[in-house]
Each structure stands twice: as C-alpha cells, then as structure tokens.
C-alpha cells in the first residue's frame, strides 16, 4: 500500500513560480514511476508530467513543456513539480499518482492517488 500526500499549492500571480511536493509512504516508493495530473473546474483530470523510478526519464504534457520540471528524491520518498511562468490556465487541483500506467486519464491511469493540492493563478 502506498499513500501520497501533496503540498505546496497556493494562490500565485501569473508569471510566478511554485514547487509542489508529494510525500509517499511505503517501502516500494523507489520502484514506482511517479507523476502529476491536474483537474480544473468543470474539466476532466489531465496528465501533467511523469518521472521514471530512477529519475532518469521524464515526460511532459505539451501544455507545460519548458515551464514545469518533475524530479524525485528516493531517499526522502518525495516527488516534486517545479512550476515556472505560471498561467491562469494552470489553475487546477494537482494530484500526485503512482505508478503511472497511462498518460490518458482514467481510473486505471495509476494505482494510487493523492487527495490533491489547489493551485490558483491570478491574471
């Protein structure tokens, strides 16, 4: 069993930066790919970024490529999402997930989900 707890979301102005964290429990954390999805009001949850178990490979949605960076620290059982040049359209609840089985959202996109952290970007 893996539990995921996100933190770091808050209100920020457009053009600003935030770093989200996802703390994971469970001894097998380092074996999982990890990722972030987000859900804006009235929209379906969508993929944002993923990172391989070693941290050696990453993949991003086109909408965040070049602005967001995913990283992980297996010694701390934590995955991060550094978000720069934020836009109002980045406003959403950001969910950590593991392991990532699909970048197309469905109930089977990952086995474990966090409750989410709210990011609001004002214009």
CSV table of N, CA and C in Angstrom, one decimal:
chain,number,residue,atom,x,y,z
A,1,UNK,N,0.8,-1.2,0.0
A,1,UNK,CA,0.0,0.0,0.0
A,1,UNK,C,0.9,1.2,0.0
A,2,UNK,N,0.5,2.2,-0.8
A,2,UNK,CA,1.2,3.5,-0.9
A,2,UNK,C,0.3,4.6,-0.6
A,3,UNK,N,0.7,5.5,0.3
A,3,UNK,CA,-0.1,6.7,0.5
A,3,UNK,C,0.6,7.9,0.0
A,4,UNK,N,-0.1,8.8,-0.7
A,4,UNK,CA,0.5,10.0,-1.3
A,4,UNK,C,-0.1,11.3,-0.7
A,5,UNK,N,0.7,12.2,-0.3
A,5,UNK,CA,0.2,13.5,0.3
A,5,UNK,C,0.9,14.6,-0.4
A,6,UNK,N,0.1,15.5,-1.1
A,6,UNK,CA,0.6,16.6,-1.8
A,6,UNK,C,0.7,17.9,-0.9
A,7,UNK,N,1.5,18.8,-1.2
A,7,UNK,CA,1.6,20.1,-0.5
A,7,UNK,C,2.2,21.1,-1.5
A,8,UNK,N,2.1,22.4,-1.1
A,8,UNK,CA,2.7,23.4,-1.8
A,8,UNK,C,1.8,24.3,-2.7
A,9,UNK,N,0.6,23.9,-2.9
A,9,UNK,CA,-0.3,24.7,-3.7
A,9,UNK,C,-0.8,26.0,-3.0
A,10,UNK,N,-1.0,27.0,-3.7
A,10,UNK,CA,-1.5,28.3,-3.1
A,10,UNK,C,-1.8,29.2,-4.3
A,11,UNK,N,-2.3,30.4,-3.9
A,11,UNK,CA,-2.6,31.5,-4.9
A,11,UNK,C,-1.3,32.2,-5.3
A,12,UNK,N,-1.1,32.3,-6.6
A,12,UNK,CA,0.1,33.0,-7.2
A,12,UNK,C,-0.3,33.8,-8.4
A,13,UNK,N,0.5,34.9,-8.6
A,13,UNK,CA,0.2,35.7,-9.8
A,13,UNK,C,0.8,35.1,-11.1
A,14,UNK,N,0.1,35.4,-12.2
A,14,UNK,CA,0.6,34.9,-13.5
A,14,UNK,C,2.1,35.3,-13.6
A,15,UNK,N,2.9,34.4,-14.2
A,15,UNK,CA,4.3,34.6,-14.3
A,15,UNK,C,5.1,34.1,-13.2
A,16,UNK,N,4.5,33.8,-12.1
A,16,UNK,CA,5.2,33.4,-10.9
A,16,UNK,C,5.5,31.9,-10.9
A,17,UNK,N,6.1,31.4,-9.8
A,17,UNK,CA,6.6,30.1,-9.7
A,17,UNK,C,6.0,29.4,-8.4
A,18,UNK,N,5.9,28.1,-8.4
A,18,UNK,CA,5.5,27.3,-7.3
A,18,UNK,C,6.3,26.0,-7.4
A,19,UNK,N,6.5,25.4,-6.2
A,19,UNK,CA,7.0,24.0,-6.2
A,19,UNK,C,6.1,23.1,-5.4
A,20,UNK,N,5.5,22.1,-6.0
A,20,UNK,CA,4.7,21.2,-5.3
A,20,UNK,C,5.5,20.0,-4.9
A,21,UNK,N,5.1,19.4,-3.7
A,21,UNK,CA,5.8,18.2,-3.2
A,21,UNK,C,4.7,17.1,-3.0
A,22,UNK,N,5.2,15.9,-3.2
A,22,UNK,CA,4.3,14.7,-2.9
A,22,UNK,C,5.1,13.8,-2.1
A,23,UNK,N,4.7,13.6,-0.8
A,23,UNK,CA,5.4,12.7,0.1
A,23,UNK,C,4.7,11.3,0.0
A,24,UNK,N,5.5,10.3,-0.2
A,24,UNK,CA,4.9,8.9,-0.3
A,24,UNK,C,5.3,8.1,0.9
A,25,UNK,N,4.4,7.3,1.3
A,25,UNK,CA,4.7,6.3,2.3
A,25,UNK,C,4.9,4.9,1.6
A,26,UNK,N,5.6,4.0,2.2
A,26,UNK,CA,5.7,2.7,1.6
A,26,UNK,C,7.1,2.4,1.2
A,27,UNK,N,7.5,1.2,1.4
A,27,UNK,CA,8.9,0.9,1.2
A,27,UNK,C,9.2,0.7,-0.3
A,28,UNK,N,8.2,0.6,-1.2
A,28,UNK,CA,8.4,0.3,-2.6
A,28,UNK,C,8.4,1.6,-3.4
A,29,UNK,N,8.4,2.8,-2.8
A,29,UNK,CA,8.3,4.0,-3.5
A,29,UNK,C,9.4,4.1,-4.6
A,30,UNK,N,10.6,3.7,-4.3
A,30,UNK,CA,11.7,3.9,-5.3
A,30,UNK,C,11.5,3.0,-6.5
A,31,UNK,N,10.6,2.0,-6.5
A,31,UNK,CA,10.3,1.1,-7.6
A,31,UNK,C,9.3,1.7,-8.6
A,32,UNK,N,8.6,2.7,-8.2
A,32,UNK,CA,7.5,3.2,-9.0
A,32,UNK,C,7.8,4.4,-9.8
A,33,UNK,N,7.3,4.4,-11.0
A,33,UNK,CA,7.2,5.7,-11.7
A,33,UNK,C,6.2,6.6,-11.0
A,34,UNK,N,6.4,7.9,-11.0
A,34,UNK,CA,5.5,8.8,-10.3
A,34,UNK,C,5.1,9.9,-11.3
A,35,UNK,N,4.0,10.5,-11.0
A,35,UNK,CA,3.6,11.6,-11.9
A,35,UNK,C,2.6,12.5,-11.2
A,36,UNK,N,2.2,13.5,-12.0
A,36,UNK,CA,1.2,14.5,-11.6
A,36,UNK,C,0.1,14.6,-12.7
A,37,UNK,N,-1.1,14.7,-12.2
A,37,UNK,CA,-2.2,15.0,-13.0
A,37,UNK,C,-2.9,16.3,-12.4
A,38,UNK,N,-3.7,16.9,-13.2
A,38,UNK,CA,-4.4,18.1,-12.6
A,38,UNK,C,-5.9,18.1,-13.1
A,39,UNK,N,-6.7,18.8,-12.3
A,39,UNK,CA,-8.1,18.9,-12.7
A,39,UNK,C,-8.6,20.3,-12.5
A,40,UNK,N,-9.0,20.9,-13.5
A,40,UNK,CA,-9.5,22.3,-13.5
A,40,UNK,C,-11.0,22.2,-13.3
A,41,UNK,N,-11.6,23.2,-12.7
A,41,UNK,CA,-13.1,23.2,-12.5
A,41,UNK,C,-13.8,22.9,-13.8
A,42,UNK,N,-14.7,22.0,-13.7
A,42,UNK,CA,-15.6,21.6,-14.9
A,42,UNK,C,-14.9,20.9,-16.0
A,43,UNK,N,-13.6,20.5,-15.7
A,43,UNK,CA,-12.9,19.7,-16.7
A,43,UNK,C,-12.5,18.4,-16.2
A,44,UNK,N,-12.1,17.5,-17.1
A,44,UNK,CA,-11.6,16.2,-16.8
A,44,UNK,C,-10.2,16.3,-16.3
A,45,UNK,N,-9.8,15.3,-15.4
A,45,UNK,CA,-8.4,15.3,-15.0
A,45,UNK,C,-7.5,15.0,-16.2
A,46,UNK,N,-6.3,15.7,-16.2
A,46,UNK,CA,-5.4,15.5,-17.3
A,46,UNK,C,-4.0,15.3,-16.8
A,47,UNK,N,-3.2,14.6,-17.6
A,47,UNK,CA,-1.8,14.3,-17.3
A,47,UNK,C,-1.0,15.6,-17.4
A,48,UNK,N,0.0,15.7,-16.5
A,48,UNK,CA,0.9,16.8,-16.5
A,48,UNK,C,2.3,16.4,-16.7
A,49,UNK,N,2.8,15.5,-15.9
A,49,UNK,CA,4.2,15.0,-16.0
A,49,UNK,C,4.4,13.7,-15.3
A,50,UNK,N,5.4,13.0,-15.7
A,50,UNK,CA,5.8,11.7,-15.1
A,50,UNK,C,7.3,11.6,-15.0
A,51,UNK,N,7.8,10.8,-14.1
A,51,UNK,CA,9.2,10.5,-13.9
A,51,UNK,C,9.4,9.1,-13.6
A,52,UNK,N,10.4,8.5,-14.2
A,52,UNK,CA,10.7,7.1,-14.0
A,52,UNK,C,11.2,6.8,-12.6
A,53,UNK,N,11.2,5.5,-12.3
A,53,UNK,CA,11.6,5.1,-10.9
A,53,UNK,C,13.0,5.6,-10.5
A,54,UNK,N,13.9,5.7,-11.5
A,54,UNK,CA,15.3,6.1,-11.2
A,54,UNK,C,15.4,7.6,-11.3
A,55,UNK,N,14.4,8.3,-11.9
A,55,UNK,CA,14.6,9.7,-12.2
A,55,UNK,C,15.3,10.0,-13.5
A,56,UNK,N,15.7,9.0,-14.2
A,56,UNK,CA,16.4,9.2,-15.5
A,56,UNK,C,15.6,9.6,-16.7
A,57,UNK,N,14.3,9.3,-16.6
A,57,UNK,CA,13.4,9.7,-17.7
A,57,UNK,C,12.3,10.5,-17.2
A,58,UNK,N,11.9,11.5,-18.0
A,58,UNK,CA,10.7,12.3,-17.7
A,58,UNK,C,9.9,12.5,-19.0
A,59,UNK,N,8.7,12.9,-18.8
A,59,UNK,CA,7.8,13.1,-19.9
A,59,UNK,C,6.7,14.1,-19.4
A,60,UNK,N,6.4,15.1,-20.4
A,60,UNK,CA,5.5,16.2,-20.0
A,60,UNK,C,4.4,16.3,-21.0
A,61,UNK,N,3.3,16.9,-20.5
A,61,UNK,CA,2.2,17.3,-21.4
A,61,UNK,C,2.8,18.5,-22.2
A,62,UNK,N,2.3,18.6,-23.5
A,62,UNK,CA,2.7,19.7,-24.3
A,62,UNK,C,2.5,21.1,-23.7
A,63,UNK,N,1.4,21.2,-22.9
A,63,UNK,CA,0.9,22.4,-22.3
A,63,UNK,C,1.9,22.9,-21.2
A,64,UNK,N,2.7,22.1,-20.7
A,64,UNK,CA,3.6,22.5,-19.6
A,64,UNK,C,5.1,22.4,-20.0
A,65,UNK,N,5.3,21.8,-21.1
A,65,UNK,CA,6.7,21.5,-21.5
A,65,UNK,C,7.5,22.8,-21.6
A,66,UNK,N,8.7,22.8,-21.0
A,66,UNK,CA,9.5,24.0,-20.9
A,66,UNK,C,9.2,24.9,-19.8
A,67,UNK,N,8.1,24.7,-19.1
A,67,UNK,CA,7.8,25.5,-17.9
A,67,UNK,C,7.8,24.7,-16.6
A,68,UNK,N,7.5,23.5,-16.7
A,68,UNK,CA,7.4,22.6,-15.5
A,68,UNK,C,8.5,21.6,-15.5
A,69,UNK,N,9.0,21.3,-14.3
A,69,UNK,CA,10.1,20.3,-14.2
A,69,UNK,C,9.7,19.3,-13.0
A,70,UNK,N,9.7,18.0,-13.4
A,70,UNK,CA,9.4,17.0,-12.3
A,70,UNK,C,10.7,16.4,-11.9
A,71,UNK,N,10.8,16.1,-10.6
A,71,UNK,CA,12.0,15.5,-10.1
A,71,UNK,C,11.6,14.6,-8.9
A,72,UNK,N,12.6,13.8,-8.4
A,72,UNK,CA,12.3,13.0,-7.2
A,72,UNK,C,13.5,12.8,-6.4
A,73,UNK,N,13.3,12.5,-5.1
A,73,UNK,CA,14.3,12.2,-4.2
A,73,UNK,C,13.9,10.9,-3.5
A,74,UNK,N,14.5,9.8,-4.0
A,74,UNK,CA,14.0,8.5,-3.4
A,74,UNK,C,14.4,8.3,-2.0
A,75,UNK,N,15.5,9.0,-1.5
A,75,UNK,CA,15.9,8.9,-0.1
A,75,UNK,C,14.9,9.5,0.8
A,76,UNK,N,14.1,10.5,0.2
A,76,UNK,CA,13.1,11.2,1.0
A,76,UNK,C,11.7,10.8,0.6
A,77,UNK,N,11.6,9.8,-0.3
A,77,UNK,CA,10.3,9.3,-0.7
A,77,UNK,C,9.4,10.5,-1.2
A,78,UNK,N,10.0,11.4,-1.9
A,78,UNK,CA,9.3,12.6,-2.3
A,78,UNK,C,9.5,12.9,-3.8
A,79,UNK,N,8.4,13.3,-4.5
A,79,UNK,CA,8.5,13.8,-5.9
A,79,UNK,C,8.1,15.2,-5.9
A,80,UNK,N,8.7,16.0,-6.8
A,80,UNK,CA,8.5,17.4,-6.8
A,80,UNK,C,8.0,17.8,-8.2
A,81,UNK,N,7.3,18.9,-8.2
A,81,UNK,CA,6.9,19.6,-9.5
A,81,UNK,C,7.2,21.1,-9.4
A,82,UNK,N,8.3,21.5,-10.1
A,82,UNK,CA,8.6,22.9,-10.1
A,82,UNK,C,7.9,23.5,-11.3
A,83,UNK,N,7.1,24.5,-11.0
A,83,UNK,CA,6.2,25.2,-12.0
A,83,UNK,C,6.7,26.6,-12.1
A,84,UNK,N,7.1,27.0,-13.3
A,84,UNK,CA,7.6,28.4,-13.6
A,84,UNK,C,6.7,29.0,-14.7
A,85,UNK,N,6.7,30.3,-14.8
A,85,UNK,CA,6.0,31.0,-15.8
A,85,UNK,C,4.5,30.6,-15.8
A,86,UNK,N,3.9,30.6,-14.6
A,86,UNK,CA,2.5,30.1,-14.4
A,86,UNK,C,1.5,31.0,-15.2
A,87,UNK,N,0.5,30.3,-15.7
A,87,UNK,CA,-0.6,31.0,-16.4
A,87,UNK,C,-1.9,30.7,-15.7
A,88,UNK,N,-2.9,31.6,-15.9
A,88,UNK,CA,-4.2,31.4,-15.3
A,88,UNK,C,-4.7,30.0,-15.7
A,89,UNK,N,-4.5,29.5,-16.9
A,89,UNK,CA,-5.0,28.2,-17.3
A,89,UNK,C,-4.3,27.0,-16.6
A,90,UNK,N,-3.3,27.3,-15.8
A,90,UNK,CA,-2.7,26.3,-14.9
A,90,UNK,C,-3.5,26.1,-13.6
A,91,UNK,N,-4.5,26.9,-13.4
A,91,UNK,CA,-5.3,26.8,-12.2
A,91,UNK,C,-6.0,25.4,-12.2
A,92,UNK,N,-5.8,24.7,-11.1
A,92,UNK,CA,-6.4,23.4,-11.0
A,92,UNK,C,-6.0,22.8,-9.7
A,93,UNK,N,-6.6,21.6,-9.3
A,93,UNK,CA,-6.1,20.8,-8.2
A,93,UNK,C,-5.1,19.8,-8.8
A,94,UNK,N,-4.0,19.8,-8.2
A,94,UNK,CA,-2.9,18.9,-8.7
A,94,UNK,C,-2.8,17.7,-7.9
A,95,UNK,N,-2.8,16.5,-8.5
A,95,UNK,CA,-2.8,15.2,-7.9
A,95,UNK,C,-1.5,14.5,-8.2
A,96,UNK,N,-0.9,13.9,-7.2
A,96,UNK,CA,0.2,13.0,-7.3
A,96,UNK,C,-0.3,11.6,-7.6
A,97,UNK,N,0.4,10.8,-8.4
A,97,UNK,CA,-0.1,9.5,-8.7
A,97,UNK,C,1.1,8.5,-8.9
A,98,UNK,N,0.8,7.2,-8.6
A,98,UNK,CA,1.8,6.2,-8.8
A,98,UNK,C,1.2,4.8,-8.8
A,99,UNK,N,1.8,3.9,-9.5
A,99,UNK,CA,2.7,4.1,-10.6
A,99,UNK,C,1.9,4.6,-11.9
A,100,UNK,N,2.5,5.3,-12.8
A,100,UNK,CA,1.8,5.8,-13.9
A,100,UNK,C,1.7,4.7,-15.0
A,101,UNK,N,0.4,4.3,-15.3
A,101,UNK,CA,0.2,3.2,-16.3
A,101,UNK,C,-0.3,3.8,-17.6
A,102,UNK,N,-0.8,5.0,-17.6
A,102,UNK,CA,-1.2,5.7,-18.8
A,102,UNK,C,-1.2,7.2,-18.6
A,103,UNK,N,-0.9,7.9,-19.6
A,103,UNK,CA,-1.0,9.4,-19.6
A,103,UNK,C,-2.3,9.9,-20.0
A,104,UNK,N,-3.2,8.9,-20.4
A,104,UNK,CA,-4.6,9.3,-20.7
A,104,UNK,C,-5.3,9.0,-19.4
A,105,UNK,N,-6.0,10.0,-18.9
A,105,UNK,CA,-6.7,9.8,-17.6
A,105,UNK,C,-7.8,8.8,-17.7
A,106,UNK,N,-7.8,7.9,-16.7
A,106,UNK,CA,-8.9,7.0,-16.4
A,106,UNK,C,-8.7,6.5,-15.0
A,107,UNK,N,-9.6,5.8,-14.4
A,107,UNK,CA,-9.4,5.2,-13.1
A,107,UNK,C,-8.2,4.3,-13.0
A,108,UNK,N,-7.7,3.8,-14.1
A,108,UNK,CA,-6.6,2.9,-14.1
A,108,UNK,C,-5.3,3.6,-14.6
A,109,UNK,N,-5.3,4.9,-14.6
A,109,UNK,CA,-4.1,5.6,-15.0
A,109,UNK,C,-3.0,5.4,-14.0
A,110,UNK,N,-3.4,5.2,-12.8
A,110,UNK,CA,-2.4,4.9,-11.7
A,110,UNK,C,-3.1,4.1,-10.6
A,111,UNK,N,-2.3,3.4,-9.8
A,111,UNK,CA,-2.9,2.6,-8.7
A,111,UNK,C,-3.2,3.4,-7.5
A,112,UNK,N,-2.4,4.4,-7.3
A,112,UNK,CA,-2.5,5.3,-6.1
A,112,UNK,C,-2.6,6.7,-6.4
A,113,UNK,N,-3.5,7.4,-5.7
A,113,UNK,CA,-3.7,8.9,-6.0
A,113,UNK,C,-3.7,9.6,-4.6
A,114,UNK,N,-3.1,10.8,-4.7
A,114,UNK,CA,-3.2,11.7,-3.5
A,114,UNK,C,-4.5,12.5,-3.6
A,115,UNK,N,-4.8,13.2,-2.5
A,115,UNK,CA,-6.0,14.0,-2.4
A,115,UNK,C,-6.0,15.3,-3.2
A,116,UNK,N,-4.8,15.8,-3.5
A,116,UNK,CA,-4.6,16.9,-4.3
A,116,UNK,C,-4.3,18.2,-3.5
A,117,UNK,N,-3.7,19.1,-4.2
A,117,UNK,CA,-3.4,20.5,-3.7
A,117,UNK,C,-3.8,21.5,-4.7
A,118,UNK,N,-4.4,22.6,-4.2
A,118,UNK,CA,-5.0,23.6,-5.1
A,118,UNK,C,-4.0,24.6,-5.5
A,119,UNK,N,-3.9,24.8,-6.8
A,119,UNK,CA,-3.0,25.9,-7.4
A,119,UNK,C,-4.0,26.8,-8.1
A,120,UNK,N,-3.9,28.1,-7.7
A,120,UNK,CA,-4.7,29.1,-8.3
A,120,UNK,C,-3.7,30.2,-8.9
A,121,UNK,N,-3.9,30.5,-10.2
A,121,UNK,CA,-3.0,31.5,-10.8
A,121,UNK,C,-3.9,32.7,-11.2
A,122,UNK,N,-3.6,33.8,-10.6
A,122,UNK,CA,-4.4,35.0,-10.9
A,122,UNK,C,-3.8,35.8,-12.1
A,123,UNK,N,-4.6,36.4,-12.9
A,123,UNK,CA,-4.1,37.2,-14.0
A,123,UNK,C,-3.9,38.6,-13.7
